[in-house]
mmCIF file of N, CA and C in Angstrom:
data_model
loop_
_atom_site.group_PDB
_atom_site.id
_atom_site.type_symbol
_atom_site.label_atom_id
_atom_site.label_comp_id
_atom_site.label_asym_id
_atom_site.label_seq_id
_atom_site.Cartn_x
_atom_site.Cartn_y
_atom_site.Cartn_z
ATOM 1 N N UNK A 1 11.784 -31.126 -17.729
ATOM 2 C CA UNK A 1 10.544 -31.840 -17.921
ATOM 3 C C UNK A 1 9.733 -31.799 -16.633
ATOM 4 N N UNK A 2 8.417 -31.500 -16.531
ATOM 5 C CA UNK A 2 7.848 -31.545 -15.859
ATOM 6 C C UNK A 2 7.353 -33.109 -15.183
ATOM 7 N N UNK A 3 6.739 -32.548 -13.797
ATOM 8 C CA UNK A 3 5.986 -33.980 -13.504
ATOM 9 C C UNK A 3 4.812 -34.903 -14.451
ATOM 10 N N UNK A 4 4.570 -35.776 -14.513
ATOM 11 C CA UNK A 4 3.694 -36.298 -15.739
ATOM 12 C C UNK A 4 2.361 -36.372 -14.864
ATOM 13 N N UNK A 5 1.267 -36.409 -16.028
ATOM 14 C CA UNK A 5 -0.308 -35.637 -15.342
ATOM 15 C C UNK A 5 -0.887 -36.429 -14.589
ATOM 16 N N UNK A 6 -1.705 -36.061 -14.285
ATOM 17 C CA UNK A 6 -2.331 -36.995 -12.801
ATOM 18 C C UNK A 6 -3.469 -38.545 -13.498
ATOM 19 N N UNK A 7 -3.620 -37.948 -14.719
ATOM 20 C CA UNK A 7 -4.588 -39.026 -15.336
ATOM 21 C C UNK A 7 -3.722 -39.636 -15.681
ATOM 22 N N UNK A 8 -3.053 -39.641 -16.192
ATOM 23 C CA UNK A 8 -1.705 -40.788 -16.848
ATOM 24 C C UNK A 8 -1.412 -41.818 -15.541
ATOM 25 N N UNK A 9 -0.687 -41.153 -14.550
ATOM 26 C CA UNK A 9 -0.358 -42.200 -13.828
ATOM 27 C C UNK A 9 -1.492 -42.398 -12.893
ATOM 28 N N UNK A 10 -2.531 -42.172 -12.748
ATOM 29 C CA UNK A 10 -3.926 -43.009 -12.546
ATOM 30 C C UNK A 10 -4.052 -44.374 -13.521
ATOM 31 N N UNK A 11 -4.000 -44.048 -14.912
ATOM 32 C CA UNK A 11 -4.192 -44.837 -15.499
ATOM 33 C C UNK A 11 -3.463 -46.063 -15.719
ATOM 34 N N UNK A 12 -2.222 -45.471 -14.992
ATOM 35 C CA UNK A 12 -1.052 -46.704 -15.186
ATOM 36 C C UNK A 12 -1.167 -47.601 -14.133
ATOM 37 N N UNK A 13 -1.119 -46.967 -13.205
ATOM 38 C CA UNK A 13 -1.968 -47.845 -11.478
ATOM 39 C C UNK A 13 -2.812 -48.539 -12.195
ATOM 40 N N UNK A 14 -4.065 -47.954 -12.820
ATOM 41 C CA UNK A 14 -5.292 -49.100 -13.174
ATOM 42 C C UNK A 14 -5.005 -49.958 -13.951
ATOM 43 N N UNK A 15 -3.977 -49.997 -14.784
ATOM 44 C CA UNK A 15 -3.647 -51.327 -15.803
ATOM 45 C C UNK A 15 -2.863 -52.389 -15.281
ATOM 46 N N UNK A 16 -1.828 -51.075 -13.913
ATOM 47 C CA UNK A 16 -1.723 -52.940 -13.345
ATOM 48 C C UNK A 16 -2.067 -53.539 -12.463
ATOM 49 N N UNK A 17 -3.621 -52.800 -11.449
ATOM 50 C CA UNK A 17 -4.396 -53.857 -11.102
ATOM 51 C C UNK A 17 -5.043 -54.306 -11.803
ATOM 52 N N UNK A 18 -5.826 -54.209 -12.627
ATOM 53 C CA UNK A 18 -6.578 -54.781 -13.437
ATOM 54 C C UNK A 18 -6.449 -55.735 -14.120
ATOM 55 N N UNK A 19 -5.015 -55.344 -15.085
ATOM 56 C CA UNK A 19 -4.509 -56.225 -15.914
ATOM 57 C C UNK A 19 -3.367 -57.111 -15.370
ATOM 58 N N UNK A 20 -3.144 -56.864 -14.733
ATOM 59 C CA UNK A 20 -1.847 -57.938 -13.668
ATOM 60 C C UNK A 20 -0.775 -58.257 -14.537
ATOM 61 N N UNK A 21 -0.166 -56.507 -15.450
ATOM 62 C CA UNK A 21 0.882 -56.959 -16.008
ATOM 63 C C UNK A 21 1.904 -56.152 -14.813
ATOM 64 N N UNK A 22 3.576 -56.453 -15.711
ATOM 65 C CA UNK A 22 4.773 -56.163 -15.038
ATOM 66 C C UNK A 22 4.751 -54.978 -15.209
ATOM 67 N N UNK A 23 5.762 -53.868 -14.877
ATOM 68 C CA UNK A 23 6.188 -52.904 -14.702
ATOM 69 C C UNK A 23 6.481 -52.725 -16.244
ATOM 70 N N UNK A 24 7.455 -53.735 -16.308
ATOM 71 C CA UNK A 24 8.020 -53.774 -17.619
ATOM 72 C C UNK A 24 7.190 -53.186 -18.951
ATOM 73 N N UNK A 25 5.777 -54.622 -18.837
ATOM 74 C CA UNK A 25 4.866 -53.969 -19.832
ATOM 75 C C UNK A 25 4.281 -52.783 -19.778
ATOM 76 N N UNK A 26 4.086 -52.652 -17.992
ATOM 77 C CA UNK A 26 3.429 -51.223 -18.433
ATOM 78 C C UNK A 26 3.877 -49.574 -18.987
ATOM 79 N N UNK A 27 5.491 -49.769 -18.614
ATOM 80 C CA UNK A 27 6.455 -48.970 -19.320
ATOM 81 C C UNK A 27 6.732 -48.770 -21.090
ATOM 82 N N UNK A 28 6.098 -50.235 -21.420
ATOM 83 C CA UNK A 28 6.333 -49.841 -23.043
ATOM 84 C C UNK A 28 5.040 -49.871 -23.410
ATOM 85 N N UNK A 29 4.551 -50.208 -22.686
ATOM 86 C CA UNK A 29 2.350 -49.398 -23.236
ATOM 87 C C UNK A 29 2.410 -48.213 -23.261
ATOM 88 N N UNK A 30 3.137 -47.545 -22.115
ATOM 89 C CA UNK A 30 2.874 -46.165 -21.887
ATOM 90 C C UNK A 30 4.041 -44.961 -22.009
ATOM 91 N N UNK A 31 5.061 -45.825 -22.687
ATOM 92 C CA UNK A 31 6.317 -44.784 -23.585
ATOM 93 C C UNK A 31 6.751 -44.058 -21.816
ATOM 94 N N UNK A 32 6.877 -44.925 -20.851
ATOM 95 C CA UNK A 32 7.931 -44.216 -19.303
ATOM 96 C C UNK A 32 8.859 -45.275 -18.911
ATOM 97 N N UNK A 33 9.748 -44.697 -18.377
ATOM 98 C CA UNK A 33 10.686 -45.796 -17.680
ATOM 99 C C UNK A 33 10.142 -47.016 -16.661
ATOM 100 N N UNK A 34 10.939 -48.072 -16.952
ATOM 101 C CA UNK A 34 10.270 -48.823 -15.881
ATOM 102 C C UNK A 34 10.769 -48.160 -14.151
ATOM 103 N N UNK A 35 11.392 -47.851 -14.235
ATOM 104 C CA UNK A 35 11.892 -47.002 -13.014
ATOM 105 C C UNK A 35 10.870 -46.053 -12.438
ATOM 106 N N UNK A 36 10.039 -45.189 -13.101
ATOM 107 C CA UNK A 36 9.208 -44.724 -13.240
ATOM 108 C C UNK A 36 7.626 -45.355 -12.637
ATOM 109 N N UNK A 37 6.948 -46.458 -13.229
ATOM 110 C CA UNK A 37 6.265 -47.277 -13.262
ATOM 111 C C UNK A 37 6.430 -48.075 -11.596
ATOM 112 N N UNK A 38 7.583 -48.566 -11.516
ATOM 113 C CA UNK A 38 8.084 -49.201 -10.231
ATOM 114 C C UNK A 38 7.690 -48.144 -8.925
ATOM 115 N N UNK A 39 8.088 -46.653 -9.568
ATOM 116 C CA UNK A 39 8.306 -45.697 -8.045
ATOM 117 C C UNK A 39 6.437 -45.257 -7.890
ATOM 118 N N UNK A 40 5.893 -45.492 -9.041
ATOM 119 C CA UNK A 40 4.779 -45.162 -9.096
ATOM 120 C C UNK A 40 3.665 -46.438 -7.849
ATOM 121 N N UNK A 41 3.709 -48.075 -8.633
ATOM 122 C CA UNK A 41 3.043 -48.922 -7.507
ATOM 123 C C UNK A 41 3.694 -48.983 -6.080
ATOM 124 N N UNK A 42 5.322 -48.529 -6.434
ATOM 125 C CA UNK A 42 5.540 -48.696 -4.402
ATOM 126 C C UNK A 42 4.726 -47.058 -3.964
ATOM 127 N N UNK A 43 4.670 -45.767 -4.418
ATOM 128 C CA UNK A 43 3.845 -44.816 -3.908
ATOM 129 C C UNK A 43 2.785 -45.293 -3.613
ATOM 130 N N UNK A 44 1.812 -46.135 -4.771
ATOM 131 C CA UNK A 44 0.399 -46.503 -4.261
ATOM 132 C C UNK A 44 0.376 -47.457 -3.202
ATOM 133 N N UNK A 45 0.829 -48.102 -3.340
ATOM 134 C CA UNK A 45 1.621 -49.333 -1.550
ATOM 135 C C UNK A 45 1.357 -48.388 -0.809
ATOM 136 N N UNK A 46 2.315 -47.332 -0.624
ATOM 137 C CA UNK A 46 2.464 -47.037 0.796
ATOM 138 C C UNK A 46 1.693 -45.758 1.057
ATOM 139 N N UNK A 47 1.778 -44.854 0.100
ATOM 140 C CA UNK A 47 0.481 -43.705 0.473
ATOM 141 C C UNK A 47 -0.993 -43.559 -0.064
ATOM 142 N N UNK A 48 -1.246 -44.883 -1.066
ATOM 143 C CA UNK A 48 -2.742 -44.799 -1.498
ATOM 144 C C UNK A 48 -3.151 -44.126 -2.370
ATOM 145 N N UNK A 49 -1.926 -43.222 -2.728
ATOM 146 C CA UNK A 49 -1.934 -42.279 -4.044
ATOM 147 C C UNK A 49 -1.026 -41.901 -4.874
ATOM 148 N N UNK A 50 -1.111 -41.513 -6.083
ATOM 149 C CA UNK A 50 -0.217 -41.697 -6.877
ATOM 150 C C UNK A 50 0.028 -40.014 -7.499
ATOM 151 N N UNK A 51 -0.064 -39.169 -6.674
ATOM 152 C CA UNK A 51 -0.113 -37.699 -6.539
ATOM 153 C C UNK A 51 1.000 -37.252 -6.697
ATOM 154 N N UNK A 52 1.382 -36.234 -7.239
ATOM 155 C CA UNK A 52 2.536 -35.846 -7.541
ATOM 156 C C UNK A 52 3.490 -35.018 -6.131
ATOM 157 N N UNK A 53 4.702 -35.293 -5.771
ATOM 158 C CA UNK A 53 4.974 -35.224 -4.284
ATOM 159 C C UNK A 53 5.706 -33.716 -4.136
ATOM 160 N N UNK A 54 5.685 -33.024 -5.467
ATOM 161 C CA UNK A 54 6.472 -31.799 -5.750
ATOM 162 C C UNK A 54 6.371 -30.779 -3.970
ATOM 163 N N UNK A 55 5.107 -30.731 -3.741
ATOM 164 C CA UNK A 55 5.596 -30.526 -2.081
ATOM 165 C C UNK A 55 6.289 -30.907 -1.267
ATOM 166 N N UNK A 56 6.676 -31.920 -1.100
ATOM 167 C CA UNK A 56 7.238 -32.801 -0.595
ATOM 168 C C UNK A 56 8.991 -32.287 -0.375
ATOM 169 N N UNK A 57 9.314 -31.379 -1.495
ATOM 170 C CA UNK A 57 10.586 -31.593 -1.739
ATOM 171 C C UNK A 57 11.334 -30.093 -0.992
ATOM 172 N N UNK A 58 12.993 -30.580 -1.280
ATOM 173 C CA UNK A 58 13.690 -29.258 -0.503
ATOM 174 C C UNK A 58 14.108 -29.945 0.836
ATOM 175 N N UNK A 59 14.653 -29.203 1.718
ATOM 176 C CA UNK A 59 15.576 -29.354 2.740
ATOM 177 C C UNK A 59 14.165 -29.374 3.595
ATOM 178 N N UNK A 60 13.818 -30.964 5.099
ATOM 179 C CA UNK A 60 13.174 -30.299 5.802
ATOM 180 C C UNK A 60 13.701 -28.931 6.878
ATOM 181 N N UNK A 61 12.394 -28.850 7.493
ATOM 182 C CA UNK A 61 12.660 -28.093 8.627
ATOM 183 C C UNK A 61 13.601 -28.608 10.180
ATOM 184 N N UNK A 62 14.726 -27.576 10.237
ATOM 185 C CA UNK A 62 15.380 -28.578 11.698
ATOM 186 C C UNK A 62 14.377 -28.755 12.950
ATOM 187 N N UNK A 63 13.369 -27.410 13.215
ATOM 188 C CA UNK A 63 13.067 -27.978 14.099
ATOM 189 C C UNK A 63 10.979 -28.593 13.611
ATOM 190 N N UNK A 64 11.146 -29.656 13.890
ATOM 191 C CA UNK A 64 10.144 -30.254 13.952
ATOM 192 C C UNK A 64 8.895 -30.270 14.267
ATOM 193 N N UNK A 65 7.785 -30.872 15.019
ATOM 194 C CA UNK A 65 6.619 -30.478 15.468
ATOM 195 C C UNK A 65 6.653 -30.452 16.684
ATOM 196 N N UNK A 66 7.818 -31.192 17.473
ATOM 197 C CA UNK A 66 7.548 -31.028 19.054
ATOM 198 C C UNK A 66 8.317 -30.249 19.319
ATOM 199 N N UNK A 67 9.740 -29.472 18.327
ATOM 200 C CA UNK A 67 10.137 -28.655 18.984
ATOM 201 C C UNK A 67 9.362 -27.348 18.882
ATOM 202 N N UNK A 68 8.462 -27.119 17.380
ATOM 203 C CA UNK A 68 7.652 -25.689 17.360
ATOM 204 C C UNK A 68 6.532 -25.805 18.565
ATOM 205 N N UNK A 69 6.057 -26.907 18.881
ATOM 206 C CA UNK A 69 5.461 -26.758 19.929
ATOM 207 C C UNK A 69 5.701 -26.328 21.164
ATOM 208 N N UNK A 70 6.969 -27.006 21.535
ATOM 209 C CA UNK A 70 7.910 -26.032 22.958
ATOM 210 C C UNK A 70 8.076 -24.881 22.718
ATOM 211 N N UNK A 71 8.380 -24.422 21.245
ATOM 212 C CA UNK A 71 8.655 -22.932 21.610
ATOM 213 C C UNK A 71 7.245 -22.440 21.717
ATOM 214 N N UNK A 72 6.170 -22.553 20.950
ATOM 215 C CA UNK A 72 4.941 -22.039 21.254
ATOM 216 C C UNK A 72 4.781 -22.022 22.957
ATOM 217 N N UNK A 73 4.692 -23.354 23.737
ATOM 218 C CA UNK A 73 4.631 -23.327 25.163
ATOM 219 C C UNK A 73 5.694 -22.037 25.780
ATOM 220 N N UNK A 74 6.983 -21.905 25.258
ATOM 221 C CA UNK A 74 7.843 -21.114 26.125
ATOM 222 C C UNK A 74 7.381 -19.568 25.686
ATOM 223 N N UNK A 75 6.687 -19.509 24.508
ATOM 224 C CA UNK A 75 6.823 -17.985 24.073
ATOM 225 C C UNK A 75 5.315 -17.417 24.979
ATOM 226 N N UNK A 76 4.278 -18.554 25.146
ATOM 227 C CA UNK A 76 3.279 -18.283 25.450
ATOM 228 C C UNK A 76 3.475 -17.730 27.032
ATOM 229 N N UNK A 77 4.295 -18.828 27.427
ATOM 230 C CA UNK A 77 4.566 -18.501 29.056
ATOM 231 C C UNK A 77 5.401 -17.518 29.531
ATOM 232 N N UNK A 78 6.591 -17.057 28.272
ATOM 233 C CA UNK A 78 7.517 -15.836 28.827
ATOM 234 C C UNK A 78 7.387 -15.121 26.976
ATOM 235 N N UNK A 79 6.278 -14.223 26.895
ATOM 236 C CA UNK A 79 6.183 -13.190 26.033
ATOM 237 C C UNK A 79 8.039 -12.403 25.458
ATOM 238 N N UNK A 80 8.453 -12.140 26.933
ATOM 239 C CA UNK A 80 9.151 -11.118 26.322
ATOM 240 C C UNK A 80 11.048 -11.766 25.953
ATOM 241 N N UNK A 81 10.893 -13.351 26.251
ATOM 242 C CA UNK A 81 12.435 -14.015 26.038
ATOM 243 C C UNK A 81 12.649 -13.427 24.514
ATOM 244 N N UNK A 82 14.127 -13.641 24.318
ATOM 245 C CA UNK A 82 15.133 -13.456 23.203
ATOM 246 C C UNK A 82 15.010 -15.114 22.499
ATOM 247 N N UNK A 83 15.094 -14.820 20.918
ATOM 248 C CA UNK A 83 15.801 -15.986 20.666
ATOM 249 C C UNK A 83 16.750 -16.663 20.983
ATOM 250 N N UNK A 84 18.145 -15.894 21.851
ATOM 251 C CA UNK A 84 19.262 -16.504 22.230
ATOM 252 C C UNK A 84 18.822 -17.570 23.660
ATOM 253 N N UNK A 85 18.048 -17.090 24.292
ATOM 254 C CA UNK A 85 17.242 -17.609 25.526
ATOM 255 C C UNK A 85 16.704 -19.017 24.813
ATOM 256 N N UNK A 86 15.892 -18.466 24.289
ATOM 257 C CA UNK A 86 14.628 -19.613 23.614
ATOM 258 C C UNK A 86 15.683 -20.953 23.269
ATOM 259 N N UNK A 87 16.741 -20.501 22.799
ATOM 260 C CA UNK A 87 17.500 -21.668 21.924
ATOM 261 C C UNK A 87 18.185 -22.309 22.976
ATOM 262 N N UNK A 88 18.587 -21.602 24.028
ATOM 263 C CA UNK A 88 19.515 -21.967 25.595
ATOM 264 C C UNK A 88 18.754 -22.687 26.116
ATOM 265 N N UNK A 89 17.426 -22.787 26.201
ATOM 266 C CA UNK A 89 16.537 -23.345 27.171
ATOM 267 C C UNK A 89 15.891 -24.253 27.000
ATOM 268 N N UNK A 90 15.637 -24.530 25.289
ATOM 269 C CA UNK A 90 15.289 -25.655 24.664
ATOM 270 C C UNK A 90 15.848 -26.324 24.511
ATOM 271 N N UNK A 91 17.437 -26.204 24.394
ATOM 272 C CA UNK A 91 18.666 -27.059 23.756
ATOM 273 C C UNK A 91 18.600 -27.071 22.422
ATOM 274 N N UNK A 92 18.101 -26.241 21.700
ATOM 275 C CA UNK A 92 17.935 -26.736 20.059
ATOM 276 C C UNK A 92 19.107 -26.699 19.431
ATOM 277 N N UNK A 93 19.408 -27.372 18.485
ATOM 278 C CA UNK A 93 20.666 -27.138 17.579
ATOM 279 C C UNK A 93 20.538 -26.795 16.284
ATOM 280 N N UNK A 94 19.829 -25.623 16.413
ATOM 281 C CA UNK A 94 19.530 -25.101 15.158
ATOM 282 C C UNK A 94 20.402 -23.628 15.195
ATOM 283 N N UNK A 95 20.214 -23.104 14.414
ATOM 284 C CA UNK A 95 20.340 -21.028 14.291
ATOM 285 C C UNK A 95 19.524 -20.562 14.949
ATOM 286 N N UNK A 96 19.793 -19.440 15.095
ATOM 287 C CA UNK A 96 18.710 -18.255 15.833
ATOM 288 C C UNK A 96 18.289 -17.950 14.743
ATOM 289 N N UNK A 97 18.474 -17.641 13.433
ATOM 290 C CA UNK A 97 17.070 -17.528 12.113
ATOM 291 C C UNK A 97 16.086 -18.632 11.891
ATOM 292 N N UNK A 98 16.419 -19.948 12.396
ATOM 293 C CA UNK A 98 15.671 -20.959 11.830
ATOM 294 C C UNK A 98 14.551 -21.029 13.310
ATOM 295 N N UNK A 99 15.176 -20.659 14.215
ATOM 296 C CA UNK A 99 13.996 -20.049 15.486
ATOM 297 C C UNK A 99 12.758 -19.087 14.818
ATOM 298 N N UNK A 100 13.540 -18.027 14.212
ATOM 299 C CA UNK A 100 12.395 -16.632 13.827
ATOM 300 C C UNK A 100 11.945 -17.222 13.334
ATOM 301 N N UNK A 101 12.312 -17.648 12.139
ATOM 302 C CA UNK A 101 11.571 -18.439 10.762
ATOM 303 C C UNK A 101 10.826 -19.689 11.232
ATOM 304 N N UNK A 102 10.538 -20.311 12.387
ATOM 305 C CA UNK A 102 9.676 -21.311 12.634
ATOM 306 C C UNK A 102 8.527 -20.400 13.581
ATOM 307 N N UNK A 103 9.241 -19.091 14.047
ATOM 308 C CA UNK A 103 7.873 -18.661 15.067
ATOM 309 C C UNK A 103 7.152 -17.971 14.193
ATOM 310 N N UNK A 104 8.108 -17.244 13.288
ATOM 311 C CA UNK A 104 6.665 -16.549 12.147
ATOM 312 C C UNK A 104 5.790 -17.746 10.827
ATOM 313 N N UNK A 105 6.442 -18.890 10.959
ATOM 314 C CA UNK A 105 4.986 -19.964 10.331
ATOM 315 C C UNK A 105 4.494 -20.462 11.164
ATOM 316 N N UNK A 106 4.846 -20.020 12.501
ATOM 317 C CA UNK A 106 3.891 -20.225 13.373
ATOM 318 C C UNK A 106 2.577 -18.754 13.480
ATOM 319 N N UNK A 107 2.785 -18.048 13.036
ATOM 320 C CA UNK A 107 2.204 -16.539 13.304
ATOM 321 C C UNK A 107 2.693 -16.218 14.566
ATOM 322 N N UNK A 108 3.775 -15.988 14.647
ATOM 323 C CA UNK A 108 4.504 -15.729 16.424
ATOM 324 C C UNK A 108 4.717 -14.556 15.545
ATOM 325 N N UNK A 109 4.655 -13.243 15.988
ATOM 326 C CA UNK A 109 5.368 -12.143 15.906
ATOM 327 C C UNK A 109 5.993 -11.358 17.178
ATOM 328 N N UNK A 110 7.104 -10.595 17.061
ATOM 329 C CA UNK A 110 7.805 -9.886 17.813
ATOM 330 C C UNK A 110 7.567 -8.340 17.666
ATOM 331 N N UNK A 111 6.469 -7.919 18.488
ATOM 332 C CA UNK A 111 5.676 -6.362 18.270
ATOM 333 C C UNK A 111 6.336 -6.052 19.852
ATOM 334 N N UNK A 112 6.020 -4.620 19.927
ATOM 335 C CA UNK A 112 6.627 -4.025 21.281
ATOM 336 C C UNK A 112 7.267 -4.628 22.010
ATOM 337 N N UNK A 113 8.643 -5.429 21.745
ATOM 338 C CA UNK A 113 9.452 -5.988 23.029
ATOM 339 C C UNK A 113 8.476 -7.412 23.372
ATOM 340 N N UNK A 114 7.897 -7.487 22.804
ATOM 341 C CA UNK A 114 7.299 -9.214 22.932
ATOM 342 C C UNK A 114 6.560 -10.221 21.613
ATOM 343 N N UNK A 115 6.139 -11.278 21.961
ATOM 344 C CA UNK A 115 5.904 -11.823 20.727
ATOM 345 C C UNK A 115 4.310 -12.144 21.877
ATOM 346 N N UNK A 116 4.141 -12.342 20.127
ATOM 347 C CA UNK A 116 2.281 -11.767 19.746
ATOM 348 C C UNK A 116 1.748 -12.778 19.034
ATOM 349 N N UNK A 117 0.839 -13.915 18.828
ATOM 350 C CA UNK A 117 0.865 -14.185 18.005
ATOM 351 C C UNK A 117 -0.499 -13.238 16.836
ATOM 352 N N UNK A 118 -0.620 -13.492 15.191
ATOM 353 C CA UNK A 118 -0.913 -12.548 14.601
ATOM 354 C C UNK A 118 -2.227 -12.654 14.976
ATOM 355 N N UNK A 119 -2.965 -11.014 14.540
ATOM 356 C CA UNK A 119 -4.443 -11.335 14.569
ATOM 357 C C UNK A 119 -5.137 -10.949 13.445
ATOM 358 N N UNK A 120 -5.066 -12.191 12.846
ATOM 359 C CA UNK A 120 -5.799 -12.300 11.520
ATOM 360 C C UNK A 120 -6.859 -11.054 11.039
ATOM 361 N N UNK A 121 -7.706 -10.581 11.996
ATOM 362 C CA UNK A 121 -8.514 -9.831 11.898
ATOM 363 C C UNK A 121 -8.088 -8.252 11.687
ATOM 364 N N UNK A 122 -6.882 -7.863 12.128
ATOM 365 C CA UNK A 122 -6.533 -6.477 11.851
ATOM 366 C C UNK A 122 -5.585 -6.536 10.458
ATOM 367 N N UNK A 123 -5.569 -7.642 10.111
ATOM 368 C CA UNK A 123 -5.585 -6.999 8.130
ATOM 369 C C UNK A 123 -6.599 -7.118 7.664
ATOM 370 N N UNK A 124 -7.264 -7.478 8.377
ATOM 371 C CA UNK A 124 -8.788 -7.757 6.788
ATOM 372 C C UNK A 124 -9.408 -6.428 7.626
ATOM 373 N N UNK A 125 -9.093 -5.429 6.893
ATOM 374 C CA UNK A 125 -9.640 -3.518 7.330
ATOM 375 C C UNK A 125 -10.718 -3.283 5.805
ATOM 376 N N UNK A 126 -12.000 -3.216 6.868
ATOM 377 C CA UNK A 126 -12.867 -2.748 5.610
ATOM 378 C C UNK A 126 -12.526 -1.875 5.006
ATOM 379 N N UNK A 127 -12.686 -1.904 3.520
ATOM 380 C CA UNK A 127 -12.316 -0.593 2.645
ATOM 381 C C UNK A 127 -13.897 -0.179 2.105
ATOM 382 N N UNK A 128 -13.158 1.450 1.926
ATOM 383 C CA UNK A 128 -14.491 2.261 1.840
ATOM 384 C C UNK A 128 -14.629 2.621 0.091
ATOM 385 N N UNK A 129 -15.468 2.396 -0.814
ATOM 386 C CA UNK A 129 -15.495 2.839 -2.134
ATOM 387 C C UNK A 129 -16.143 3.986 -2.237
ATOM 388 N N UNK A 130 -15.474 4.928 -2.773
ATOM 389 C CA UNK A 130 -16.097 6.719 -3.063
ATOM 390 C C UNK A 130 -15.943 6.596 -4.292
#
């Protein structure tokens, strides 16, 4: 079963400010669990929206925003280090894949013996129509 539509649980938020019923009622007005209904007003509590969080989900990332930021600082300042370096020097306790895999969503690439970050501009190559 999929997530349920965005007007629905809009509409369920609006019946119970409006109408200042329970969870309870608003679960058998609207054929959902009260479980449902409940996870729905603590979302609007705390994020203001009642949006579906399907992004949200999956394993996070180990390293975080201040550690992609150090490596950005270290890659910027020494182009040509190894991941085995990068990970020695940061202390991270991650893998050496979860390094690559955070410098390339960073656009860090590893071209001639150093990292690069990408330049957007050499894929977008005008094409010629004959």
């Amino acid at each position: 079963m999929g997530s349920l539509p965005l007007y629905l649980r809009e509409r369920m938020i609006r019946v119970w400010e409006d109408e200042q019923l329970t969870s309870l009622e608003i679960s058998r007005r609207f054929n959902v669990s009260e479980s449902l209904v409940k996870k729905l007003i603590a979302q609007k509590k705390e994020l203001g929206h009642v949006c579906s969080l399907h992004d949200h989900v999956g394993r996070k990332p180990k390293l975080g925003l201040k550690d992609q930021e150090r490596l950005r600082q270290l890659v910027e300042k020494e182009p040509g280090i190894s991941l085995h370096v990068m990970k020695e020097r940061l202390r991270l306790s991650c893998s050496i894949t979860s390094i690559h895999r955070a410098l390339r969503r960073m656009g860090v690439f590893f071209r001639n013996g150093r990292y690069v970050t990408a330049n957007k501009k050499a894929f977008l190559l005008p094409f010629t129509i004959r």
